[in-house]
Each structure stands twice: as structure tokens, then as C-alpha cells.
mmCIF file of C-alpha atoms in Angstrom:
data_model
loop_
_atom_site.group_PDB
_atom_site.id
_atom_site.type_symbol
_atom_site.label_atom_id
_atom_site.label_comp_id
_atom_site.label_asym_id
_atom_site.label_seq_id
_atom_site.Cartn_x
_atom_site.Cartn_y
_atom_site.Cartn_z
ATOM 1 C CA UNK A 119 0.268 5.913 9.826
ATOM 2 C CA UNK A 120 -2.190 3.996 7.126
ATOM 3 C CA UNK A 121 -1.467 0.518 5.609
ATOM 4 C CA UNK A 122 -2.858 0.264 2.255
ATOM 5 C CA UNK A 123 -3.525 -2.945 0.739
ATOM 6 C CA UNK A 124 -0.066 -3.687 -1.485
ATOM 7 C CA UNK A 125 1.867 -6.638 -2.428
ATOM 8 C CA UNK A 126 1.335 -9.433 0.392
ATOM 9 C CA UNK A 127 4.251 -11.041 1.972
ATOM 10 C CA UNK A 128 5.276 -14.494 1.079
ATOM 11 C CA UNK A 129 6.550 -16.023 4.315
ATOM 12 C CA UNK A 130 9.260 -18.710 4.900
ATOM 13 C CA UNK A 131 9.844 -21.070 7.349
ATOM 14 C CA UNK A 132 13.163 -19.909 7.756
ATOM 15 C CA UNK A 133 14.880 -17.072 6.238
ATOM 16 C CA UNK A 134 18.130 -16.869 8.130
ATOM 17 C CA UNK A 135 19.187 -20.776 7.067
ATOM 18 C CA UNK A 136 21.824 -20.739 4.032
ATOM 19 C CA UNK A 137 20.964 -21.484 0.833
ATOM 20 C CA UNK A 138 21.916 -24.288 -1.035
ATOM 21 C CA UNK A 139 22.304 -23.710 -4.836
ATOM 22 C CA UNK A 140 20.841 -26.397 -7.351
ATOM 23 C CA UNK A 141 24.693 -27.072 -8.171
ATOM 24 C CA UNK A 142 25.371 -28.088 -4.291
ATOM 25 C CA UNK A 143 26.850 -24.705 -3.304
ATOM 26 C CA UNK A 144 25.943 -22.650 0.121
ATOM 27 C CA UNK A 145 24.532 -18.890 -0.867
ATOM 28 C CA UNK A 146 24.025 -16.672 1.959
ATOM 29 C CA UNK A 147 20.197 -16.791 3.227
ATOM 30 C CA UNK A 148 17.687 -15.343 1.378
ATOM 31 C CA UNK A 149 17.356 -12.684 4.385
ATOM 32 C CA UNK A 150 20.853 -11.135 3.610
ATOM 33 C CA UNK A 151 20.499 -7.775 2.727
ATOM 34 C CA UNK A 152 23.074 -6.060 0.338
ATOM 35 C CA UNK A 153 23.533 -2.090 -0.376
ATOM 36 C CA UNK A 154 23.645 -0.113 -3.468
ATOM 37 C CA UNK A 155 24.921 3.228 -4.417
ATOM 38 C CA UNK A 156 21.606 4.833 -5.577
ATOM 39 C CA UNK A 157 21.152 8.061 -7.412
ATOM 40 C CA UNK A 158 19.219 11.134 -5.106
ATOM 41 C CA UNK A 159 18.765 12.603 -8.780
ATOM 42 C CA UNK A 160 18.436 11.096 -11.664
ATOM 43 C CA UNK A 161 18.160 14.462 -13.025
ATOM 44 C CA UNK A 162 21.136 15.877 -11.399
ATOM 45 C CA UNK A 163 23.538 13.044 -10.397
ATOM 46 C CA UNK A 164 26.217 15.518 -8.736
ATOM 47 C CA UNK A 165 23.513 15.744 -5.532
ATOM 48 C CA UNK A 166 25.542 11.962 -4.730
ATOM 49 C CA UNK A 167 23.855 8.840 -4.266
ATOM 50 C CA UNK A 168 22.015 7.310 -0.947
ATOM 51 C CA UNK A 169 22.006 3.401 0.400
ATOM 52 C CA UNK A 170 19.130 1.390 -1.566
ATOM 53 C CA UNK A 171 18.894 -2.204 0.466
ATOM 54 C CA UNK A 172 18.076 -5.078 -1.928
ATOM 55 C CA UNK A 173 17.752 -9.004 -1.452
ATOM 56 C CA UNK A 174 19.330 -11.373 -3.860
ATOM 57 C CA UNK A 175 19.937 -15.023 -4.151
ATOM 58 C CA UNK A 176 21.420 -16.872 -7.169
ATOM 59 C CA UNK A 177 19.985 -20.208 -6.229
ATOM 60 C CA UNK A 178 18.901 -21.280 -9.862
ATOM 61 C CA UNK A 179 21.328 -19.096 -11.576
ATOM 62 C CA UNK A 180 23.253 -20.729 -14.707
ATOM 63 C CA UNK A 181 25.549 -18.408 -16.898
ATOM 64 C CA UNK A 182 23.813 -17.106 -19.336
ATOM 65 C CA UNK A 183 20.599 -16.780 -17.725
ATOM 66 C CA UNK A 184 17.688 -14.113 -17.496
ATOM 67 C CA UNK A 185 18.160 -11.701 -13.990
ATOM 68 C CA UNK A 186 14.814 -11.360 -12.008
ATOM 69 C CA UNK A 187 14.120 -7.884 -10.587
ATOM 70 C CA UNK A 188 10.984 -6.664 -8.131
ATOM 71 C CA UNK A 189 10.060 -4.128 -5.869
ATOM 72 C CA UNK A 190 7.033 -4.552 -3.769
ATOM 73 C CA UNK A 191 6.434 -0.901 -4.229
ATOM 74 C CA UNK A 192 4.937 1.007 -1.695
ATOM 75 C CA UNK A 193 6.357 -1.465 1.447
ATOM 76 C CA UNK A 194 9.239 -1.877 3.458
ATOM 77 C CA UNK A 195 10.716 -4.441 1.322
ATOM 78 C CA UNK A 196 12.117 -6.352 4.898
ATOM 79 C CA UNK A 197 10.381 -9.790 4.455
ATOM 80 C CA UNK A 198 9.567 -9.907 0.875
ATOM 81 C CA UNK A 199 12.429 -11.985 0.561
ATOM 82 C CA UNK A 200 9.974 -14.519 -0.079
ATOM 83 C CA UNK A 201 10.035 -13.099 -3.931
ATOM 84 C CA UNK A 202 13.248 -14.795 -4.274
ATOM 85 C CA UNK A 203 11.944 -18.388 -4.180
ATOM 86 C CA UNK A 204 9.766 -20.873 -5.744
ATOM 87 C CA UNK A 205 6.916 -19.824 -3.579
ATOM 88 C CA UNK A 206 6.523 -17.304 -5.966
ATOM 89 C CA UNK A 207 5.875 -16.641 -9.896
ATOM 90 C CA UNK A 208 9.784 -14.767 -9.813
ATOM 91 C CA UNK A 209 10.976 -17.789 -8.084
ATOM 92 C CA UNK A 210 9.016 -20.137 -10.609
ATOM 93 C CA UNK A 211 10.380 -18.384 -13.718
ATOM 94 C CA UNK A 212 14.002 -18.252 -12.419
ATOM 95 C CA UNK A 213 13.926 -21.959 -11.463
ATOM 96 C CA UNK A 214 12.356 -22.760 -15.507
ATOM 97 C CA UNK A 215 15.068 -20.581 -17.298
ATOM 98 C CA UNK A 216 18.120 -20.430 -14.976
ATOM 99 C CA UNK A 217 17.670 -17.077 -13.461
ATOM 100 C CA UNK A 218 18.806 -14.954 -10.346
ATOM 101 C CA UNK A 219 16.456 -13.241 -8.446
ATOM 102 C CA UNK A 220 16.487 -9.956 -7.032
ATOM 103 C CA UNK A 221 14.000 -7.859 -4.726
ATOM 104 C CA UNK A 222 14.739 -3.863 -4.684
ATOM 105 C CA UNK A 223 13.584 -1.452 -1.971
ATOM 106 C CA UNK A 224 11.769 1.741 -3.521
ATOM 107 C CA UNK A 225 12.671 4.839 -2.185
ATOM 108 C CA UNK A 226 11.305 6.336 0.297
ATOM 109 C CA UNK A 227 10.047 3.495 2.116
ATOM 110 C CA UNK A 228 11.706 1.083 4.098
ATOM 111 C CA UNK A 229 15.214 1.916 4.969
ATOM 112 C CA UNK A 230 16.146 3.058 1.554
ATOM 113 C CA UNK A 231 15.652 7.211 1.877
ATOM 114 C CA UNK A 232 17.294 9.998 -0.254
ATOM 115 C CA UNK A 233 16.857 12.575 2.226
ATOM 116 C CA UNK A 234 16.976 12.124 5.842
ATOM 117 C CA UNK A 235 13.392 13.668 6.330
ATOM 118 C CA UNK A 236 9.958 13.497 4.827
ATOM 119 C CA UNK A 237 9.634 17.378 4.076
ATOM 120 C CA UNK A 238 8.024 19.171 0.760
ATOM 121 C CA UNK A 239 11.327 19.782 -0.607
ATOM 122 C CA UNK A 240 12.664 16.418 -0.214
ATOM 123 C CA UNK A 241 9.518 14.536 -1.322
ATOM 124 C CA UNK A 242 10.290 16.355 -4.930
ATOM 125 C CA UNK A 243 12.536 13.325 -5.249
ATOM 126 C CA UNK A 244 9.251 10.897 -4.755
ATOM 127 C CA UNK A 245 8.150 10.599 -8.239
ATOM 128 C CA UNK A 246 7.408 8.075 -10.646
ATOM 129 C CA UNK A 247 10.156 9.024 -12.941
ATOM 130 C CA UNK A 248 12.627 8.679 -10.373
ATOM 131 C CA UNK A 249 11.466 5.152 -9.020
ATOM 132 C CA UNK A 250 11.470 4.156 -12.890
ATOM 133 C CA UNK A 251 15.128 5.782 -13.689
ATOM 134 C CA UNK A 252 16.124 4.060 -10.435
ATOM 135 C CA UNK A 253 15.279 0.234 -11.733
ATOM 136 C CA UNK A 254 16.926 1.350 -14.861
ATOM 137 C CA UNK A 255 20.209 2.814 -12.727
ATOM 138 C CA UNK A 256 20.208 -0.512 -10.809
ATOM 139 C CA UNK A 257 20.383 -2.746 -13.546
ATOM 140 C CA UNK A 258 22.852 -0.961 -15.474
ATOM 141 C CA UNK A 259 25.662 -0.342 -12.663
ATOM 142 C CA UNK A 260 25.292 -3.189 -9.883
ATOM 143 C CA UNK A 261 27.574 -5.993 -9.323
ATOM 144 C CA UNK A 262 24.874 -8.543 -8.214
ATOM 145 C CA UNK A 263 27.149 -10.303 -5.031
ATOM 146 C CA UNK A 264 27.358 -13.758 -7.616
ATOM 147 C CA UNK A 265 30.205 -15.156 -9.997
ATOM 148 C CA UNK A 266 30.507 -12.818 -12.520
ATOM 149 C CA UNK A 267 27.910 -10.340 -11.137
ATOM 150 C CA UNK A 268 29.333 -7.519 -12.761
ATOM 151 C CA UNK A 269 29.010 -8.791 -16.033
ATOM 152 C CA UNK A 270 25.352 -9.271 -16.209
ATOM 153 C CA UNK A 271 24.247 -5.771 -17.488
ATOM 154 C CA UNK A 272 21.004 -5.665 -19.606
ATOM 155 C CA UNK A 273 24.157 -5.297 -22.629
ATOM 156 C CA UNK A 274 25.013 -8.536 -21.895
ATOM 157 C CA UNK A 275 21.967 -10.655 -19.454
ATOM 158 C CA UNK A 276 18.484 -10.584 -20.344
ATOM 159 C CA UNK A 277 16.721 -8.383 -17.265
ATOM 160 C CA UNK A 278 12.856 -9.553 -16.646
ATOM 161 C CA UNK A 279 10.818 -6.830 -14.376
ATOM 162 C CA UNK A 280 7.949 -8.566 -12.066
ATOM 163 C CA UNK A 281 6.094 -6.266 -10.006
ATOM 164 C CA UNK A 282 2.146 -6.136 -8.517
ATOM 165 C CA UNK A 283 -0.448 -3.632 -7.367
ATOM 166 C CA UNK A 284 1.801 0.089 -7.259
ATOM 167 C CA UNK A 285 4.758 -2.230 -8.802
ATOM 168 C CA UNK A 286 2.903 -3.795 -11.321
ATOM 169 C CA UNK A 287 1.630 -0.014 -12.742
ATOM 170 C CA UNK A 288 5.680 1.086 -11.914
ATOM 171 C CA UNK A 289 6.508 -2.423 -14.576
ATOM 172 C CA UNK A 290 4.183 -1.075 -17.039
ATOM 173 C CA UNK A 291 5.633 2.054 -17.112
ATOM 174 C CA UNK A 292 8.867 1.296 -16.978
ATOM 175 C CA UNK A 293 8.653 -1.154 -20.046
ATOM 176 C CA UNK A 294 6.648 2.221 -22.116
ATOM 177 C CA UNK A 295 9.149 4.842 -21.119
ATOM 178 C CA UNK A 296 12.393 2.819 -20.531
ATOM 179 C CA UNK A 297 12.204 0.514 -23.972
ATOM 180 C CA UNK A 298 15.155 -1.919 -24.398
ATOM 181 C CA UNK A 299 16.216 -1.894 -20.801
ATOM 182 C CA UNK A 300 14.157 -4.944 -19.389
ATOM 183 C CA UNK A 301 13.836 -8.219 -22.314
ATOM 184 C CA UNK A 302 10.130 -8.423 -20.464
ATOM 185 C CA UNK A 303 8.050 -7.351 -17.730
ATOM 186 C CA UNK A 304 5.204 -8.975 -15.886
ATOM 187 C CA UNK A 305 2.741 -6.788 -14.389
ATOM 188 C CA UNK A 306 0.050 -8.575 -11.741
ATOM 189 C CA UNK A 307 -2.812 -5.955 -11.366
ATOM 190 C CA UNK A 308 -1.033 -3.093 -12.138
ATOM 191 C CA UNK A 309 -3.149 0.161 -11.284
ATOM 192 C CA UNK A 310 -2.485 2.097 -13.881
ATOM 193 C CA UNK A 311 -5.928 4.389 -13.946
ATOM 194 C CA UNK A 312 -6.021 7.055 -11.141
ATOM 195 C CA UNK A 313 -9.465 6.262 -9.564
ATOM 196 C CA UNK A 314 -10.874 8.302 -6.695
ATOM 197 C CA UNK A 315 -13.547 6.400 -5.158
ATOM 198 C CA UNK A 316 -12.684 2.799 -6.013
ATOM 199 C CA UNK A 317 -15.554 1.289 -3.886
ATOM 200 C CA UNK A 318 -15.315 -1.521 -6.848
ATOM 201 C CA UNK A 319 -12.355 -2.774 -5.052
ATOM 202 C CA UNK A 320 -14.209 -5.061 -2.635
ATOM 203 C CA UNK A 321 -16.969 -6.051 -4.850
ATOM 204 C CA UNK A 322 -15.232 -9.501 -5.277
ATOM 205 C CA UNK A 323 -14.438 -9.640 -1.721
ATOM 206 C CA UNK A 324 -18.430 -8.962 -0.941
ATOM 207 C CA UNK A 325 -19.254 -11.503 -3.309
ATOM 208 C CA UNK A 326 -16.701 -14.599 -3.251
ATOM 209 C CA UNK A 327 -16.083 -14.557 0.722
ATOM 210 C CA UNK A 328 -18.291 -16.863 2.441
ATOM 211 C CA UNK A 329 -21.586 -16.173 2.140
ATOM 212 C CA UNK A 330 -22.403 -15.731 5.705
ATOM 213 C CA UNK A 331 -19.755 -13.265 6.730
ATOM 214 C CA UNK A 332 -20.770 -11.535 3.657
ATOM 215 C CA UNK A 333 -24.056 -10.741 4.776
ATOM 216 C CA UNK A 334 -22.552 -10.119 8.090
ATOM 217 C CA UNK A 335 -20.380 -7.793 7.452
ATOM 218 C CA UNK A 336 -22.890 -6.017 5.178
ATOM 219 C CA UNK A 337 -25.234 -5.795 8.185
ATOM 220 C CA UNK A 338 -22.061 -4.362 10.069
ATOM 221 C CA UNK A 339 -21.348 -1.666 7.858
ATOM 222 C CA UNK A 340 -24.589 -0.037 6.859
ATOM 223 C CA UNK A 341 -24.916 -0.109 10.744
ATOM 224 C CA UNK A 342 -21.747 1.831 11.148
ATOM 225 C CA UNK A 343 -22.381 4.029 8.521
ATOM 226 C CA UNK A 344 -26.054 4.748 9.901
ATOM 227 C CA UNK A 345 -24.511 5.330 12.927
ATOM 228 C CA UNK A 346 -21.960 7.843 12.529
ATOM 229 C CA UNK A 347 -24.322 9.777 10.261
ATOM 230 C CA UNK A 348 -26.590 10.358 12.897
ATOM 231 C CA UNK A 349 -26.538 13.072 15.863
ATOM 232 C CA UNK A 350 -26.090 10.510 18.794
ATOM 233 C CA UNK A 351 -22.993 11.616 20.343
ATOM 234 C CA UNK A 352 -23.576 8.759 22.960
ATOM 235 C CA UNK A 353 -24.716 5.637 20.307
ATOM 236 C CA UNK A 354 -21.655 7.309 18.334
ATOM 237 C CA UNK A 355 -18.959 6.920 21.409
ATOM 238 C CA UNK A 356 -19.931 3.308 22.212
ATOM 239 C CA UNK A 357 -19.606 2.007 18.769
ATOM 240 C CA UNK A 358 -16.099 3.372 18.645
ATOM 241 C CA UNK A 359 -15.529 1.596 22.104
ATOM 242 C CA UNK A 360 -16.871 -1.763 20.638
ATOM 243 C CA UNK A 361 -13.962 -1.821 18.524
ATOM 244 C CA UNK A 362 -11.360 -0.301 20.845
ATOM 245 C CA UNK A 363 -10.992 2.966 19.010
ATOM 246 C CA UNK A 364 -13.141 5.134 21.257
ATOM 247 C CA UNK A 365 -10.300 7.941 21.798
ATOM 248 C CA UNK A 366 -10.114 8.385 18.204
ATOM 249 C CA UNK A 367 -10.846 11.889 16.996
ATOM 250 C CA UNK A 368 -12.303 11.119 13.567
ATOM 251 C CA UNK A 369 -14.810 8.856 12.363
ATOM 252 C CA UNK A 370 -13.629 8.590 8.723
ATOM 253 C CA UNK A 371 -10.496 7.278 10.544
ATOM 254 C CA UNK A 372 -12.816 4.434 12.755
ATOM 255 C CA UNK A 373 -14.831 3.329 10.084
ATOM 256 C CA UNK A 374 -11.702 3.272 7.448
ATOM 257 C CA UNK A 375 -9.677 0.837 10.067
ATOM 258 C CA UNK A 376 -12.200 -1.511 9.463
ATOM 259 C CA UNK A 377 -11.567 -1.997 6.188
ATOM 260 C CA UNK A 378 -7.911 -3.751 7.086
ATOM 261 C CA UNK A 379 -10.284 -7.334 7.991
ATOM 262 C CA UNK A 380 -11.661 -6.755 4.181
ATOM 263 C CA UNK A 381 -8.312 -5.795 2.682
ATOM 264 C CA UNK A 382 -6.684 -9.012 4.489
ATOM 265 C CA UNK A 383 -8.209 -11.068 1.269
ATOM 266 C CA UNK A 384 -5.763 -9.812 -1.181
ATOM 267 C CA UNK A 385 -3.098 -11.759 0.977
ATOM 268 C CA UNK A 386 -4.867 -15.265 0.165
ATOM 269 C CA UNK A 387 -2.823 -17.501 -1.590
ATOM 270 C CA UNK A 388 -4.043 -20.534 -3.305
ATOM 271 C CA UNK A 389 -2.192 -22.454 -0.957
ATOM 272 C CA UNK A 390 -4.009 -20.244 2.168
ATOM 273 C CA UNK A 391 -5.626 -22.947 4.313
ATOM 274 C CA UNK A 392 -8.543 -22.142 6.999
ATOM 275 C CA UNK A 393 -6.119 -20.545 9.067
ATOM 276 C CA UNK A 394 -5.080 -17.511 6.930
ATOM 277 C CA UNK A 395 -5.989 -14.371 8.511
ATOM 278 C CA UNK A 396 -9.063 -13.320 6.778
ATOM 279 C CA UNK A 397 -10.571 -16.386 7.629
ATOM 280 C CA UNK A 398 -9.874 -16.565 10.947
ATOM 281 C CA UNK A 399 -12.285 -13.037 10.908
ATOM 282 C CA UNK A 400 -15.091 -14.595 9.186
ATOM 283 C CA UNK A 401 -14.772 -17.391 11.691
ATOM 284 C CA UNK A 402 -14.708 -14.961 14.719
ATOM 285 C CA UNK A 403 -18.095 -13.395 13.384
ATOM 286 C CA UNK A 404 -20.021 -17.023 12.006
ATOM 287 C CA UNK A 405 -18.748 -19.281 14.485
ATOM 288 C CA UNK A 406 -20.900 -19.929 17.726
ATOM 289 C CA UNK A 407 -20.408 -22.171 20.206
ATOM 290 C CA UNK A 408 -18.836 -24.707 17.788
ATOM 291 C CA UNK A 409 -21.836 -23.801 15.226
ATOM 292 C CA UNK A 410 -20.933 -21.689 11.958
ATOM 293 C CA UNK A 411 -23.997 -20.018 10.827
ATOM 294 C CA UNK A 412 -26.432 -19.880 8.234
ATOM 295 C CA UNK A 413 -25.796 -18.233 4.795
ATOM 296 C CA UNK A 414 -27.296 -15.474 5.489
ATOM 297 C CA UNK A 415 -25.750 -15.135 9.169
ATOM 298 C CA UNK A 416 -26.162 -14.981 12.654
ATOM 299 C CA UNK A 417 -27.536 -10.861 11.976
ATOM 300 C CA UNK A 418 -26.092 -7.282 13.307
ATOM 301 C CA UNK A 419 -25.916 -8.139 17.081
ATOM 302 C CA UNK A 420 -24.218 -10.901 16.826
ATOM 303 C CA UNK A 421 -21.766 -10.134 14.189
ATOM 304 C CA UNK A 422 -21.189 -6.351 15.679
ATOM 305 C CA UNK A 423 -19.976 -7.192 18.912
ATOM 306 C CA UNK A 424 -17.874 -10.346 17.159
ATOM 307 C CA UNK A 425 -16.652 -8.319 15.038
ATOM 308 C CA UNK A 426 -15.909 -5.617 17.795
ATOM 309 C CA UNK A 427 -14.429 -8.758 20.386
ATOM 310 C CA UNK A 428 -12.284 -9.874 17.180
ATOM 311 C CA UNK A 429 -10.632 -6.752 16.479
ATOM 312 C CA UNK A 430 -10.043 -4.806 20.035
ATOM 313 C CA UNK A 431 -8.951 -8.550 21.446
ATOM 314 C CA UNK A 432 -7.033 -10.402 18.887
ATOM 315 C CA UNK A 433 -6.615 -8.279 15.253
ATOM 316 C CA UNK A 434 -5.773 -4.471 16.643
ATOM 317 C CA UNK A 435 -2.470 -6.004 18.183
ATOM 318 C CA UNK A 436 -1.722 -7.268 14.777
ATOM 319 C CA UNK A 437 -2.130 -4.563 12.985
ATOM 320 C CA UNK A 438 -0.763 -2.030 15.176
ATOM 321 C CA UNK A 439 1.798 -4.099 17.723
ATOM 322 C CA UNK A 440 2.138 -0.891 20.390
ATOM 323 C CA UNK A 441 1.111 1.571 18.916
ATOM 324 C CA UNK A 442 -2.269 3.686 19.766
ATOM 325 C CA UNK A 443 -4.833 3.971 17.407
ATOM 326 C CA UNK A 444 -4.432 7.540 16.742
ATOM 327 C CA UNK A 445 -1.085 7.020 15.330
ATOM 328 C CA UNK A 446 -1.875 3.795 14.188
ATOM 329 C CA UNK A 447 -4.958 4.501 12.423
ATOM 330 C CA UNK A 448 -5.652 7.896 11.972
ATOM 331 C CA UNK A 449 -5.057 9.681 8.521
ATOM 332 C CA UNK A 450 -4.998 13.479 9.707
ATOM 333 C CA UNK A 451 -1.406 13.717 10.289
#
């Protein structure tokens, strides 16, 4: 198992508590999760359908208004129920023009599966085409659980697509290939170019974080990388252990966890205070004894075995609850 950076999570104090429409009537919490008859095959719908989960809420909803779609892509969409409110751009829009707002598991991931396994044959079914036709399916034949819900096909209710990261490329393309379906789509950093080696990725990460942990964490990683370049099967086995990951079989896979403290900035929020999670790193490596450290920080010792303390003590158990690192971390399965 591998987390990639994706869409972040928007929490909420509580998501089981009903929701009270702006016209005074209770909706069913934004946690509710509702079923719909998906296609297998878009290209051959006789194969049957499967269960696609979505979230929905109709909070702001006036007749006549725009419906709100997302999927957070590449995620199990459990907890992104936060895309329903105010707390977010789809929330903000829907609450401006009157809107309902819905959040759609993509196949595949999550609970929402076509085929009961993950073999060659029935990873055909994972394509782009088929997560595009299936946002086109879904808003032509569901009855959204709302007064009149049945009657707000793109025919007859403008449809807005909102999607970021994987989703925002999937919005993009959906708009090209699918015109007329969706009256607009927002894309947020939609990666729409193929690149191999995007090291450019955490070039405004290196360079907006705080300076010291910058220069830390620099230190940190042209020390790893030295490291497991080098022939020292001994120097090579402790700085695994530093982190916790010493029974890991490949180093690719120990230096690439690392990068889940880095990728922990595309989760800030402009309401993230000094205790969102990627600061609470940078303060595990540049605070001392109640001191934080220069700009160009405390140096390697220091922020290595921080940085080591940080994640084998506090970070590993969020990232990974249970689970060992191997199947965790590691990338070779």
C-alpha cells in the first residue's frame, strides 16, 4: 500500500449531527451515505451495474438551482463529506446560487468496485473513459434523495463538476469529451501532463516552508541519499532503524516514506493554524528545549534523529495505524 498526495480531507466537527436546511428543515447528516446503480461497462451495459456510494446534502438547495458534483478521485471518498459544506469552494458556490451538493466515489477505490477483485482482467474496467462516462451516467439517471430529485437531470438542472489533483484532470476531461453534459466545471490543479520525474513538485514546499526546517530537511535528505548510495551495509541498517523501518527490504521504499512529512503541505488550508500536521514536523525537527532554531537550523544531527524520533514515535502510527511498514510502505507488491 502507497498514499499519494490527492485531494485533502476537509474535516467537521461533527458529521453524524442532522442537518438543518436554510429553510428550517432537518436533512440527514452530511455522513449519510446513499447507493447508486452504476454501470460495470459503459461500453457494454448488459455486464449489469455495481453499488457506487455517494454523499449528498441539499442544505442550500432552492428549485431551480445548479447541482454540485465531485469526486476526490483517487481516495476512499469516506470523509470527504466535508465537500458538501461551506468549508469548501462546492459548499461556497452552492450556498451563492442555491445549489445541492454531491460527492461521488470513483471506482475502484473505496467501497465502490465493479469487480470483486483487483486482477488484469478486471482492472480493464479502470480507465479514464469509464470514470468520465460514469459522472455522465450519474447525472443523467439518479434520483438525488431531495424533493423532486428525479427531476433534476442536466435536461432540466444546470450540473457544475468541481474536482482537484486526479479529479481536477478527470473535470477537464470530462468538460472536452462529454460537451453539454455539465453547464461548468472547475478544475483546482488538474494534472493533466503525464510527467515521470516530477521532482518540481516540492520546489514550493522547499522554498515557502519555514526556512529552518527547509534547510533541515535538505541536510536530511542529501544525507539519506548519500547514505544509501554507499556500500555500508551497517551505516545503511541503522539509518533505516532511526526511522523505524529497519525490516524493510527496499531502500527506494525507506527513503520514498519520507516524503509523506513533505506531501502533508498540500493539506494546509488557509485556515491551518500551528497545529496542522506539517507543522507539527517542522516543530519536532526546529524546536529545542523550548528554543526554535535559527534559519538556517539546528544541522544534520540534530534534525536526523528529530526527524527519526518524530516519525517512528508519533507520525508512523498516523500514517499506517497497525499496519507494518512493509505493507504499509513498501511499493513492490
Amino acid at each position: 500500500m502507497f498514499r499519494l498526495p490527492g485531494v485533502p480531507r476537509v474535516p467537521l466537527d461533527n458529521p453524524s449531527a442532522p442537518v438543518v436546511s436554510r429553510s428550517g428543515i432537518v436533512l440527514p447528516p452530511y455522513n449519510t451515505v446513499y447507493y447508486f446503480d452504476q454501470l460495470i461497462d459503459h461500453n457494454n451495459p448488459s455486464m449489469g451495474t455495481f453499488k457506487q456510494r455517494y454523499w449528498h446534502t441539499y442544505e442550500f438547495y432552492e428549485p431551480g438551482g445548479p447541482i454540485i458534483l465531485m469526486t476526490p478521485g483517487e481516495s476512499n471518498a469516506d470523509g470527504y463529506y466535508g465537500y458538501l459544506t461551506n468549508r469548501t469552494i462546492n459548499g461556497l458556490i452552492a450556498q451563492q446560487q442555491n445549489a445541492s451538493t454531491v460527492v461521488l466515489e470513483h471506482r475502484f477505490y473505496g467501497l465502490s468496485n465493479p469487480k470483486p477483485d483487483l486482477s488484469v482482467e478486471s482492472l480493464r474496467l479502470h480507465t479514464i473513459q469509464q470514470a468520465v462516462d460514469d459522472l455522465v451516467y450519474f447525472t443523467k439517471t439518479v434520483k438525488l434523495p431531495m424533493p423532486r430529485g428525479d427531476q433534476v437531470t442536466p435536461d432540466k438542472s444546470p450540473w457544475i463538476l468541481i474536482g482537484g489533483s486526479y479529479s481536477g484532470a478527470l473535470t477537464s476531461w470530462t468538460m472536452v469529451s462529454r460537451p453539454g453534459i455539465f453547464w461548468a466545471g472547475y478544475g483546482s490543479s488538474g494534472v493533466v501532463e503525464a510527467i515521470l520525474d516530477f521532482w518540481e513538485y516540492f520546489e514550493p514546499i522547499r522554498l515557502h516552508m519555514p526556512a529552518n526546517c527547509s534547510a533541515d530537511v535538505q541536510a536530511v535528505i542529501a544525507h539519506v541519499d548519500e547514505t544509501f548510495t554507499c556500500k555500508n551495509a551497517t551505516a545503511i541498517q541503522a539509518l533505516k532503524e532511526t526511522f523505524g523501518l529497519g525490516n524493510m527490504a527496499h531502500l527506494d521504499d525507506v527513503a520514498g516514506a519520507l516524503r509523506n512529512n513533505l506531501w502533508d503541505w498540500q493539506s494546509l488550508q488557509p485556515s491551518t493554524g500551528p497545529g496542522g500536521l506539517f507543522y507539527q514536523f517542522c516543530d519536532a525537527l526546529e524546536v529545542k528545549d523550548g528554543v526554535n532554531a535559527p534559519a538556517t537550523g539546528w544541522g544534520l544531527d540534530h534534525a536526523l534523529a528529530a526527524w527519526g524520533f518524530y516519525f517512528k514515535n508519533t507520525y508512523y502510527a498516523h500514517l499506517c495505524n497497525d499496519l507494518d511498514p512493509e505493507t504499509c510502505l513498501g511499493t513492490y507488491d
